[in-house]
Coordinates of C-alpha atoms in Angstrom, one line a residue:
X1 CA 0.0 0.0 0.0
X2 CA 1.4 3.4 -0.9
X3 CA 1.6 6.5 1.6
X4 CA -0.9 8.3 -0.8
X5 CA -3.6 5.4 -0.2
X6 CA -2.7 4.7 3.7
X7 CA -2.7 9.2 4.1
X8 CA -6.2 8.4 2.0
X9 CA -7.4 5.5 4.3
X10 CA -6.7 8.0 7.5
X11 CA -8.3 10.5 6.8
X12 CA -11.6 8.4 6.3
X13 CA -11.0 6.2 9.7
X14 CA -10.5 10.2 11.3
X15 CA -13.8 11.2 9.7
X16 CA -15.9 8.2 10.9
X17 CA -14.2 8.7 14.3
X18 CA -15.2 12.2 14.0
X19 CA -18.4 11.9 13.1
X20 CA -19.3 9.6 15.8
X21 CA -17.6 11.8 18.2
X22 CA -19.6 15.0 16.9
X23 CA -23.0 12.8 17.8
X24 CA -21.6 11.7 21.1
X25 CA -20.3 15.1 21.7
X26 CA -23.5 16.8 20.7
X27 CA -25.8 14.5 23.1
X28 CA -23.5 15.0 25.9
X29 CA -23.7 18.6 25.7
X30 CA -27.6 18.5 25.6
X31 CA -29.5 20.1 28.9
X32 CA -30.9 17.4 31.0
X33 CA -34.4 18.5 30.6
X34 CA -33.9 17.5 26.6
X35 CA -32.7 14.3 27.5
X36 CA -35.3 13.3 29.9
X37 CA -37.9 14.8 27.3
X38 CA -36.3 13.0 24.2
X39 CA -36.3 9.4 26.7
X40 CA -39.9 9.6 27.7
X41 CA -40.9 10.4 24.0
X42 CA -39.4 7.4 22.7
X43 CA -40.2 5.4 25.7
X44 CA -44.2 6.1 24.0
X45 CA -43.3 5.8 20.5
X46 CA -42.0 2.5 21.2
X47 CA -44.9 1.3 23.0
X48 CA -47.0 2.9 19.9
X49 CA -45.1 0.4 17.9
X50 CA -45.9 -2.5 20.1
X51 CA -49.4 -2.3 20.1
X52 CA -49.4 -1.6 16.4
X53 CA -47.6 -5.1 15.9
X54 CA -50.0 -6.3 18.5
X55 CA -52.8 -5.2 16.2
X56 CA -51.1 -6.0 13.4
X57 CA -49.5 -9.3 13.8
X58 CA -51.5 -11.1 16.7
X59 CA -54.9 -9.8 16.2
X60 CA -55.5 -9.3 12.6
X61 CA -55.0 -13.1 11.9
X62 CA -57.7 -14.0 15.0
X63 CA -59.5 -11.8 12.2
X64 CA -59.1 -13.6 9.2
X65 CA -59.4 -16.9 11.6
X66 CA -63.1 -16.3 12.5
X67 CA -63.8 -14.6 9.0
X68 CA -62.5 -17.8 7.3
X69 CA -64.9 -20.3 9.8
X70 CA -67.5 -18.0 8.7
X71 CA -66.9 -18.4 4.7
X72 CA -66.4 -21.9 5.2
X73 CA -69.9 -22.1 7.5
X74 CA -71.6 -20.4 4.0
X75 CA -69.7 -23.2 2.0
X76 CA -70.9 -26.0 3.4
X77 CA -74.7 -24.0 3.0
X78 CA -74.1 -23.4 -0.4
X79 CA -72.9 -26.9 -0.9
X80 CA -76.2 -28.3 0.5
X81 CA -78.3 -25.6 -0.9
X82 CA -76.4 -26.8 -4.5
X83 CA -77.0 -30.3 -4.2
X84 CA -80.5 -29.6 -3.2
X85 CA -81.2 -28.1 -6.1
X86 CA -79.7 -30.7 -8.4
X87 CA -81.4 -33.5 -6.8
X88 CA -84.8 -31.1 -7.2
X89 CA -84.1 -31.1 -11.5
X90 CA -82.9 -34.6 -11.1
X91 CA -86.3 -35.2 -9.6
X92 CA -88.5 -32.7 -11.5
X93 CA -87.1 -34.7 -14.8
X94 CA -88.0 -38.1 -13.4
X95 CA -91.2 -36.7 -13.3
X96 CA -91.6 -35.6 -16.4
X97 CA -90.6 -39.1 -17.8
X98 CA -93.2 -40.7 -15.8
X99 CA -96.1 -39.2 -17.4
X100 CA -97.6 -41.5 -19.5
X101 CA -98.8 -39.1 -22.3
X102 CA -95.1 -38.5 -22.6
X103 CA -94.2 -42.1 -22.7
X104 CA -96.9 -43.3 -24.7
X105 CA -96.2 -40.3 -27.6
X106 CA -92.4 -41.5 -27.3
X107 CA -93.0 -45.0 -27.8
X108 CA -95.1 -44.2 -31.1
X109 CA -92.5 -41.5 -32.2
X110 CA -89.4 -44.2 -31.9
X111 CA -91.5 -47.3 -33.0
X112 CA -89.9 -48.5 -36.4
X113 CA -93.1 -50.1 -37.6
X114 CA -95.1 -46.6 -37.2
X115 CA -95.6 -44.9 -39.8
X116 CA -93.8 -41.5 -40.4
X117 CA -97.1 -40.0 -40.6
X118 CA -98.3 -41.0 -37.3
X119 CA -94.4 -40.3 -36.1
X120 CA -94.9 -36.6 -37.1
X121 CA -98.4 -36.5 -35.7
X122 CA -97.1 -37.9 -32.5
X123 CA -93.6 -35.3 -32.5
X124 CA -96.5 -32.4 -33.0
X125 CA -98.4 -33.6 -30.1
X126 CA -95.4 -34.4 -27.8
X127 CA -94.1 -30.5 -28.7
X128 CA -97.5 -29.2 -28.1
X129 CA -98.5 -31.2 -24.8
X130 CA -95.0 -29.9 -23.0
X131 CA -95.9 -26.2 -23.8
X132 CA -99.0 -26.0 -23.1
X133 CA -99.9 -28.7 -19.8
X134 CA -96.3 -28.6 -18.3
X135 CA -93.6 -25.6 -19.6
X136 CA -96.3 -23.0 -18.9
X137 CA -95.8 -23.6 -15.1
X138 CA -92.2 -23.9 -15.3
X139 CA -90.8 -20.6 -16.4
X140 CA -86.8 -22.4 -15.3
X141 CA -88.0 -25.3 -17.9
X142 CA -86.5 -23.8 -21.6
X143 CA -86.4 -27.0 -23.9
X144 CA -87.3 -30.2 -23.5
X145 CA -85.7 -32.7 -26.2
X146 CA -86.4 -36.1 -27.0
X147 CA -83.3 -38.2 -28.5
X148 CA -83.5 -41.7 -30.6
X149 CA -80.8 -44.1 -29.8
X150 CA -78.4 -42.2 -32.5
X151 CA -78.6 -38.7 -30.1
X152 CA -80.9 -37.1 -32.8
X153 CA -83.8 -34.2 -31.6
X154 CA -87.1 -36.4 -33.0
X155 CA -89.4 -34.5 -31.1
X156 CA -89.2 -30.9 -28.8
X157 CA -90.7 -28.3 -27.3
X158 CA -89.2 -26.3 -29.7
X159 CA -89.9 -27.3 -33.2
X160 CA -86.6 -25.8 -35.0
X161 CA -85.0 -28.0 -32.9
X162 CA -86.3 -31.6 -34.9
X163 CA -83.4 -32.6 -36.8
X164 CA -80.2 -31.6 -34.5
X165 CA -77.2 -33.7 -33.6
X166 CA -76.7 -34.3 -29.7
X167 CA -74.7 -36.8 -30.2
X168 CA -72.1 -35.0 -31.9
X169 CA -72.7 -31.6 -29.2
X170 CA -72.1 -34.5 -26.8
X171 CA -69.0 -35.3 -28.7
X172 CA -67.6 -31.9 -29.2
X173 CA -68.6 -29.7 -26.3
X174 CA -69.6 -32.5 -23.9
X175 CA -72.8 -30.9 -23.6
X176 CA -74.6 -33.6 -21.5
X177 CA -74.3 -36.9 -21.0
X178 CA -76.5 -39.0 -24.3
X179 CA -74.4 -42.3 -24.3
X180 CA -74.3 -42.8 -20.6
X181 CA -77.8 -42.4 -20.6
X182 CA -79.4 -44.6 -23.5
X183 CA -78.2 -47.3 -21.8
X184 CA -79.0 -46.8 -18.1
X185 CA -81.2 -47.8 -15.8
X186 CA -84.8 -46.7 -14.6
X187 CA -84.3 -44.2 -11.9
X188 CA -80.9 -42.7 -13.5
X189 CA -80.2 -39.1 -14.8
X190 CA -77.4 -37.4 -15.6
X191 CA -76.1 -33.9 -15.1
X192 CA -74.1 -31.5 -16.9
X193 CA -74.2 -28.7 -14.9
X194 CA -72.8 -25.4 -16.8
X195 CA -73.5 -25.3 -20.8
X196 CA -73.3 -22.4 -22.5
X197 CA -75.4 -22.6 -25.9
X198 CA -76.0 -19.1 -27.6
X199 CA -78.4 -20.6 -30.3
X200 CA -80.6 -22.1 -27.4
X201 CA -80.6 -19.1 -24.8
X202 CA -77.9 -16.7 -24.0
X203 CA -78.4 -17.9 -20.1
X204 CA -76.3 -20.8 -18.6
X205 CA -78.0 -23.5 -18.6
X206 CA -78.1 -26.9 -16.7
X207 CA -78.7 -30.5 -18.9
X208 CA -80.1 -33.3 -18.0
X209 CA -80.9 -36.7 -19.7
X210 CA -82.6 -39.6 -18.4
X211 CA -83.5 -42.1 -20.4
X212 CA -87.3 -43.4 -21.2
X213 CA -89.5 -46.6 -20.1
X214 CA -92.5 -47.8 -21.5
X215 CA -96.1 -47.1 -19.6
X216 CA -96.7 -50.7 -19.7
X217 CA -94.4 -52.6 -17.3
X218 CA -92.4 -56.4 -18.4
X219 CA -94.0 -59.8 -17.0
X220 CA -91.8 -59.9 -14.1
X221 CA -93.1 -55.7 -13.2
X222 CA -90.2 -54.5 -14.6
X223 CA -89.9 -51.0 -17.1
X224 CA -89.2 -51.7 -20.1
X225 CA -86.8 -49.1 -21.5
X226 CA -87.5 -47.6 -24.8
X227 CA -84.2 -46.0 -27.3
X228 CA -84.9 -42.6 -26.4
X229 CA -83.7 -40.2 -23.6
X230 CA -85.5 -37.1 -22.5
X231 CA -83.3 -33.9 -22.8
X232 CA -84.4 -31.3 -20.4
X233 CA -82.5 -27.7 -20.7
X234 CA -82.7 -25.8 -17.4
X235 CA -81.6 -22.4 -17.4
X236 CA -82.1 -22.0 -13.5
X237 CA -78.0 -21.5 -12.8
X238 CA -77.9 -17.6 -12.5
X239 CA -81.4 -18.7 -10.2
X240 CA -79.8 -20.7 -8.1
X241 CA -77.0 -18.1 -7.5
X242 CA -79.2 -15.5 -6.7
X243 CA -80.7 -17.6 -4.3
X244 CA -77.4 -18.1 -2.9
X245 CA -76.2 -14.5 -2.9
X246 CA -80.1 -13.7 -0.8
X247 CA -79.5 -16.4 1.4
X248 CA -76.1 -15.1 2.7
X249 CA -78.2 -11.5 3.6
X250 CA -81.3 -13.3 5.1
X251 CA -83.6 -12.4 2.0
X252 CA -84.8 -15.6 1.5
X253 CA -84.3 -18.6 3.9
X254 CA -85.2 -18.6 7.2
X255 CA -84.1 -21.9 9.2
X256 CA -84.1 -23.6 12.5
X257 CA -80.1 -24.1 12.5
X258 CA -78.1 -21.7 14.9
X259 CA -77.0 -18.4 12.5
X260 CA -73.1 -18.8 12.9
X261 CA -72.7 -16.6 10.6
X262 CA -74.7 -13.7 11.5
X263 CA -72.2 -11.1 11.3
X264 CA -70.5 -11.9 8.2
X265 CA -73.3 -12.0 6.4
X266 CA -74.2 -8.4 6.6
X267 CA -70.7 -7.5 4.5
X268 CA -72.1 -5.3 1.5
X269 CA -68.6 -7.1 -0.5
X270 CA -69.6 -10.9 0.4
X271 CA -71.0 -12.3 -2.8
X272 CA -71.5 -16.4 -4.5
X273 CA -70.6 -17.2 -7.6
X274 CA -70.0 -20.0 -9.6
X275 CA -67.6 -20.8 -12.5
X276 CA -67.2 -23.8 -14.7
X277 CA -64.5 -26.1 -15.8
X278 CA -62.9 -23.7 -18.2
X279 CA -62.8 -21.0 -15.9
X280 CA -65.5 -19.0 -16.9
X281 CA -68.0 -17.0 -15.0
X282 CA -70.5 -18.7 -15.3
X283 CA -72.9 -16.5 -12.6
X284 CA -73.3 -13.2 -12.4
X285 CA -70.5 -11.5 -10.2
X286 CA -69.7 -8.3 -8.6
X287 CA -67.8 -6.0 -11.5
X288 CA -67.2 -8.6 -13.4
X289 CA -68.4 -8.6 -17.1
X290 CA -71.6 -10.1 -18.7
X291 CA -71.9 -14.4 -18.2
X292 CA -72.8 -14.1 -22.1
X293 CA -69.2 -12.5 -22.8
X294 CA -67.6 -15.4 -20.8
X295 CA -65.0 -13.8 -18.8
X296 CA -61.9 -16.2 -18.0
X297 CA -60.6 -15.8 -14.8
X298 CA -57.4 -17.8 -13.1
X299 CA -57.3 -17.1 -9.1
X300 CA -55.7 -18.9 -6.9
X301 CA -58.7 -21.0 -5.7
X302 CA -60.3 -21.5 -9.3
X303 CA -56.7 -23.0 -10.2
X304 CA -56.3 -25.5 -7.1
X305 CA -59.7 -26.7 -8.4
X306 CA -59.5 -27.3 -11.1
X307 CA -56.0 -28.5 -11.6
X308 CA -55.6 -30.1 -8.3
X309 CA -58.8 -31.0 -6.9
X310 CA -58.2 -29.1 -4.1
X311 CA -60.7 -26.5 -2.1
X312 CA -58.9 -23.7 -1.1
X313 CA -59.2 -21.1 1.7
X314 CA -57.3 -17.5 2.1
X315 CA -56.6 -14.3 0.8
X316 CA -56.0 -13.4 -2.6
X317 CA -56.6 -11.4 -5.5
X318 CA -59.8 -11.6 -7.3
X319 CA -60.7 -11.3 -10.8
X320 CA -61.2 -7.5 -10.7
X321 CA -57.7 -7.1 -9.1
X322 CA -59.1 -6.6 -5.6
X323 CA -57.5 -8.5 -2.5
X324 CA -60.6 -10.7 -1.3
X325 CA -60.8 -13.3 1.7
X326 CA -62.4 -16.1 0.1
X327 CA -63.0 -20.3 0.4
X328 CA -64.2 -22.2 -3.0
X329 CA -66.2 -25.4 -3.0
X330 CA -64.7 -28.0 -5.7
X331 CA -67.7 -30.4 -7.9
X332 CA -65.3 -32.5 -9.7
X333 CA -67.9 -34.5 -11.2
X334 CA -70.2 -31.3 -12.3
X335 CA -67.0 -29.6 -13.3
X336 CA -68.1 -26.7 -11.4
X337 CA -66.1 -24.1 -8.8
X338 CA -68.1 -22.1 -6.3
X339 CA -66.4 -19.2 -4.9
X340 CA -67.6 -17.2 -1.6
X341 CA -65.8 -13.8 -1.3
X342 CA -65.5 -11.0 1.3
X343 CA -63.3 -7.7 0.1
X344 CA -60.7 -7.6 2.6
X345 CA -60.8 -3.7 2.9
X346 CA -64.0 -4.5 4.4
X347 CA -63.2 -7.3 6.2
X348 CA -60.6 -5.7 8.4
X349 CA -62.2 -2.2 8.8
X350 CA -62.7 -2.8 11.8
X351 CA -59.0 -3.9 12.9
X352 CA -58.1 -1.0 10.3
X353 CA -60.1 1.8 12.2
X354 CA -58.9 0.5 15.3
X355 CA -55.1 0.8 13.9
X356 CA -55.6 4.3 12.8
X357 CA -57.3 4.9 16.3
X358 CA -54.3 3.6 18.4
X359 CA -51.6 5.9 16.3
X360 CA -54.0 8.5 16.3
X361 CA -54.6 8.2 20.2
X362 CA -50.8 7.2 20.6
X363 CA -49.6 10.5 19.0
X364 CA -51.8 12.6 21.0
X365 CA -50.6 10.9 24.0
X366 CA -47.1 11.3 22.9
X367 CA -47.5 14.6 22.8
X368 CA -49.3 15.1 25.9
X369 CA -46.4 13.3 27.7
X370 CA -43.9 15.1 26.1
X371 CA -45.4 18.3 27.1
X372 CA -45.7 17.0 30.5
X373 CA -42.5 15.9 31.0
X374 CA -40.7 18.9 29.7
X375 CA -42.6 21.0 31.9
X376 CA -42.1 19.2 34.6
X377 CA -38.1 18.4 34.6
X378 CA -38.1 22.0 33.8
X379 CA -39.6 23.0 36.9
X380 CA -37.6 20.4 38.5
X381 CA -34.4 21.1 37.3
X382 CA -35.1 25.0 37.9
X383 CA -33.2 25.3 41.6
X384 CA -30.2 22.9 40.0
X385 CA -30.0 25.5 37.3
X386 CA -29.4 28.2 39.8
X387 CA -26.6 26.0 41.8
X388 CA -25.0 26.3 38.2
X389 CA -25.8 29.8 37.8
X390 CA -24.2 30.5 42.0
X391 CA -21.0 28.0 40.5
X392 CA -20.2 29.9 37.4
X393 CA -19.9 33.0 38.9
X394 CA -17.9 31.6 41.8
X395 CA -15.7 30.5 39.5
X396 CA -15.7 34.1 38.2
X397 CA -14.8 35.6 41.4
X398 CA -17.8 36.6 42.5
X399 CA -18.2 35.5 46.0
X400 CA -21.3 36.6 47.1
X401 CA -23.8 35.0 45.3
X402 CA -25.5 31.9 47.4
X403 CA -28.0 29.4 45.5
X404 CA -31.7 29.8 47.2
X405 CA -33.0 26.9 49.2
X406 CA -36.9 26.5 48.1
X407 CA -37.1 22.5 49.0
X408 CA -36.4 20.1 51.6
X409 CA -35.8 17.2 48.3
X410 CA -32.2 16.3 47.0
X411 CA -31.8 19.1 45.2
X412 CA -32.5 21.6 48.3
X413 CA -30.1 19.2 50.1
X414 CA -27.6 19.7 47.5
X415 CA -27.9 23.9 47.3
X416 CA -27.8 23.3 51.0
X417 CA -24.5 21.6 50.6
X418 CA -23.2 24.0 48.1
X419 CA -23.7 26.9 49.9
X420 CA -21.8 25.7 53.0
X421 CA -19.1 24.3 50.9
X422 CA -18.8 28.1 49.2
X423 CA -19.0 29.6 52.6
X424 CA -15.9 27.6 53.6
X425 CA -14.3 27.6 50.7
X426 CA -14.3 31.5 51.0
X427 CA -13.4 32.1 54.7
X428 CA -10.3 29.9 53.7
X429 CA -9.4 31.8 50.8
X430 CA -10.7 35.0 53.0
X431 CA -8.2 33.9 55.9
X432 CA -5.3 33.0 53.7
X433 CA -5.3 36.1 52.3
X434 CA -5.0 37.9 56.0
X435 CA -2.6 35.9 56.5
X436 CA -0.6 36.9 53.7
X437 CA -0.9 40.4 54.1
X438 CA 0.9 39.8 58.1
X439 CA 3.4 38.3 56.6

């Protein structure tokens, strides 16, 4: 190392030294009163900081603890309230194809030996009969199909319909559920539970197949199953979710169970929705698009799923961008996600307020004490002050000032002291002098 770079390295190690020295220097030379004020001022702003980690770190997850029992207490509603519903279609179908008008125009419709004639008369009177004795009092009820054994429309409510391919929907959008259903059993339907369809209804809608049976029953009382399947088109999803979304603010259900939820469920944020396999809202959803313009969304509950099977609970953000407290309920078999969300702005306004409270309330305090304390060790230290004053000008040669005795507390004790030690000091220095002057 040259002398240039070790004169260099000096100079630095002399300005650090001297820089810590100037703090030290400057705290050392501060009045006591300062110190005493500056102590007590951080001795509240670090408390202030404690009970905003407090809030922060110890009580806000107790918050997210009971508002996550809550969601999941609304889950396992809307799971019930969902299944529910399904079995209801799965048992409003079944009772569609066990009226025997309907079976009895199916079996002459799909009967090879009929003639086409008859088979048209028949399609017209199936079409007819569902308008007008049993669509008419279901407004959720949009199409009813029936199916031959190939999966094509041979009769519907709908009479544009005659003619259409379900077999091949079935094959290319998975639509419903044709080929497990021309073969099943009396008793069975099947579910598809989000189709979207824009030439049937701009809704989602909910399919269902089950397949049909004779009126007249076999010689050992069993159905006889017929090569047709009933294809009912519900469009009673965005229903069902507004029954949901009611439910949470007591609009619709009352029940006999305990309300565990009562408090959550007055959040103006908490909403249901659903979305489907391909993550599409398939419900409608707070700030969210349309359902008809299918917006794709990919949160971190909609992914576990969907790709993993799993249900997920925590806080995220949502589709709009918004950081939510949310659980989802996962329908693997009806390909389906439902979400329940809380915004967590909301959510922890309370703990929020009360944060803002405490600082606020803190700082007042911190001032208050500050204040206090100054005055006071200012008060306090006003008698020491004048033992410095009585020193100084001692030291001066001014012998006849004495500091003033106004308390019996240490600081009287010391003036007390002081004066006494003055009063000797000068007599000696008083005496001396005599004694010099004899000399």
């Amino acid at each position: 190392m040259t002398d240039e770079s070790i004169k260099i390295q000096t100079t630095v190690n002399d300005a650090k030294m001297g820089g810590q020295k100037g703090h030290s220097q400057t705290f050392k030379y501060l009045p006591i009163k300062t110190k005493v004020t500056l102590f007590f001022g951080a001795l509240v702003i670090f408390w202030a900081i404690l009970m905003v980690a407090y809030l922060q770190y110890f009580v806000r997850p107790s918050f997210k603890k009971e508002i996550d029992s809550n969601l999941h207490t609304i889950k396992e509603k809307n799971v019930g309230i969902y299944a529910v519903a399904v079995d209801g279609m799965k048992m409003h179908a079944l009772d569609w194809s066990s009226d025997n008008q309907i079976k009895n125009l199916t079996q002459t419709i799909v009967d090879p030996v009929v003639s086409p004639a008859r088979q048209s008369a028949a399609a017209d009177a199936f079409g007819a009969y569902l308008r007008d004795k049993k669509m008419r009092y279901d407004p959720l009820m949009l199409i009813v199909d029936l199916l031959d054994e190939n999966g094509i429309v041979v009769a519907s409510s709908r009479a544009s319909r005659i003619g259409v391919d379900e077999r091949e929907e079935e094959l290319e959008n998975q639509a419903h559920y044709f080929s497990k259903t021309i073969t099943a059993n009396f008793g069975e339907t099947f579910i598809r539970s989000v189709v979207f369809e824009e030439d049937e209804s701009p809704e989602t809608m909910l399919h269902l197949t089950t397949r049909m049976f004779q009126a007249e029953l076999d010689m050992n009382g069993d159905p006889i199953p017929l090569p047709a399947v009933l294809l009912f088109h519900f469009i009673s999803l965005p229903k069902l979710a507004q029954f949901l979304e009611n439910e949470h603010h007591g609009l619709t259900m009352i029940t006999n169970e305990s309300d565990e939820y009562s408090s959550i469920k007055e959040f103006k944020t908490l909403q249901t929705y659903l979305v489907n396999n391909d993550g599409i809202i398939v419900t409608p959803a707070r700030g969210a698009q349309s359902v008809e313009t299918k917006q794709y969304i990919a949160t971190k509950p909609v992914e576990e799923c969907l790709k993993n099977g799993k249900e997920f609970t925590g806080e995220y953000l949502d589709y709009r961008g918004v950081s939510v407290i949310g659980v989802s309920a996962c329908f693997p078999v009806d390909k389906l996600v439902i979400l329940n969300e809380i915004e967590s702005d909301e959510a922890y306004a309370v703990l929020n307020t009360l944060v803002r409270d405490t600082i606020a309330g803190l700082g007042i305090i911190s001032i208050m004490v500050i204040a206090v304390v100054f005055l006071a060790t200012r008060r306090l230290l006003r008698n020491l002050e004048r033992v410095t004053f009585v020193a100084k000008w001692f030291s001066l040669g001014v012998f006849g000032e004495r500091a003033p005795v106004v308390s019996q507390d240490e600081i009287g004790q010391l003036a007390t002291a002081f004066n006494v030690m003055l009063d000797k000091i000068y007599t000696s220095k008083k005496d001396l002098t005599e004694n010099l002057k004899n000399t």
